[in-house]
């Protein structure tokens, strides 16, 4: 293939080499004006321009965040060339998709209802009852008029005859909907000129219909509360779910965010429990309700009962994953004739149930062309052509031993589309994931386009959405200009609002701990930065008494252990071990905890914050655990600087709401606790600290210059304790943290306005601030300059109150422990 350097459209066509015996989606339409217009623009660009635009597209996906899994690995790239689908062919595909949704919904309604399909022998009972995706607790889950499949997706590809053919249906978590949206947004932002050249159908109308469908016939609220239920941040599609929930303006919830009470599901928020009206469920069926289905921590107990009582609109209810298992593919024609009394419009891939003894021998003779599904292990697809000969023979033996457990479908050859890679157009196999939505009292709606996935290997596209792929924009011609947005303009009056919406308790919990882990990492790095230079500069006879308190503080800051020793080398070894990757209380573990909490609430942070977080993670992953002290100190400087940037960005970009408040509370609780712990290590456990140690403490707290301005060069324990413990004007002091915490705690949402007086956390803050303000500084030191017993008791009491404050906030706002009601006299 020739390199593109000011190529003409004719030269592009001539250089393109499609695969033999496989239909190409471009060449049959190359003379059509739409294709010529798009590829004509492409041919006018130089290779450097296209390379730059392609890079910008990937950066745009990265900024949106839906592209990445929890390990920040890119699972797809977006091609710069769209796929244009012919209008007539799309009409046929659209009609087939609408019929397919109606048919599969009718099948589910029967199987979870009267089961006529099993009684009449249209479907083999063993095929259904051995299927792990068929959930008996879901029998009669919905009323007779209930809609089982509100939203579904179907993967289609070309068969050997060149027809579009469905090879996979997805209902329990139709992944990719957020990807489609993100692709369109990224393309319009990076390549607006090309996007404007083609008058295409817009996506927003589909999402608008999805919003309307979720709020239809809800009797409870004028402003219904809808949630998008995802598993957790470790799920590969978590960021896609967060992106989609943000676009649809609905709450992103986990199972732990919800509770069943009084026949309804309630969302735990900072303002108390809020009734949930609708739920988009992006979670495997079997873990959706640990009370009636498989036990686990991901789902919500009572979900099935809430649906059963008609108190929740669920899209889609548990039990629908039966269609995902592929067990219905061989019977689609028969089912359509029986249930809908019409022929199947969109053919299904050739598929067979291995439990049919008549067809099994001939089927296994073509083993290399098969993709096998295990009905007892949902989601597992194995392409026999992709494994070794010995593995294939062993697998065939397993099928022969228990054939009723397996489904087999023929692999499709698929068609190809041109993809811009390595400065040339190359053919890549392609499949299209379509999305169909049921609309109340109206015809089903099909997303105009879909998720196009491209890959060099056709089998990789037919065994799941998890593999890395190249995505393509899918464009359909529109006869009129469409400007539809979920944020539509209004010429009438608008009620102004400064509310930030409901904040789920889980989100506040993650933000609280993000603040704590961020401060913990910052303090650990500051302690290391102050301690490392002392290893080589402190006199040998002073090393133990000077280094021990600092090393102990650094080792225990994340709940670790410190081993007292009289060996300076052992002290240094304990300090160096904090950089080890396998140390559970080391720097990298703190960083991982910080990133985990940030990823769990990714939608609350700006893109700039994520860029800095990524740089911070890279800085720690490449940290020089060995080498010169100066090099390690410089690396610590970089980490501390990046953390300061995160603090600044969050304060600049996050609204002054409970979102920022909980992160702030977590940060200042941690700083107060650790500063108290440091003072205890230095002045209580070490009654006569050296001048070097006291100076290191001031450096670690970033208050050395403040101290020098006040006291010149004289170092005195009482002055340092006053500065770091009691002085409310010093940002690193315990007194400052407590004064700030008191203000923030007083601004937390009311838990129960009917209760008189202060709540538990407010009482704790009053006691903390009063305790510090009433301290007699002279009583903290003896006449000989050593700490008195009162200093140790004071620091211990502060630690206890801070722990109680953290527990009180957790019980009140994260766990929603019942608030005791006052006794009413009768």
Coordinates of C-alpha atoms in Angstrom, one line a residue, residues 41 346 358 438 444 496 505 634 754 763 801:
X41 CA -11.7 15.3 2.0
X346 CA -32.9 -10.4 10.4
X358 CA -28.9 -36.0 15.4
X438 CA -38.7 0.0 23.5
X444 CA -39.3 0.8 18.9
X496 CA -32.1 29.3 38.4
X505 CA -23.3 8.3 50.3
X634 CA 14.4 15.6 43.9
X754 CA -36.4 17.3 64.7
X763 CA -20.3 17.8 69.8
X801 CA -11.6 12.4 69.5

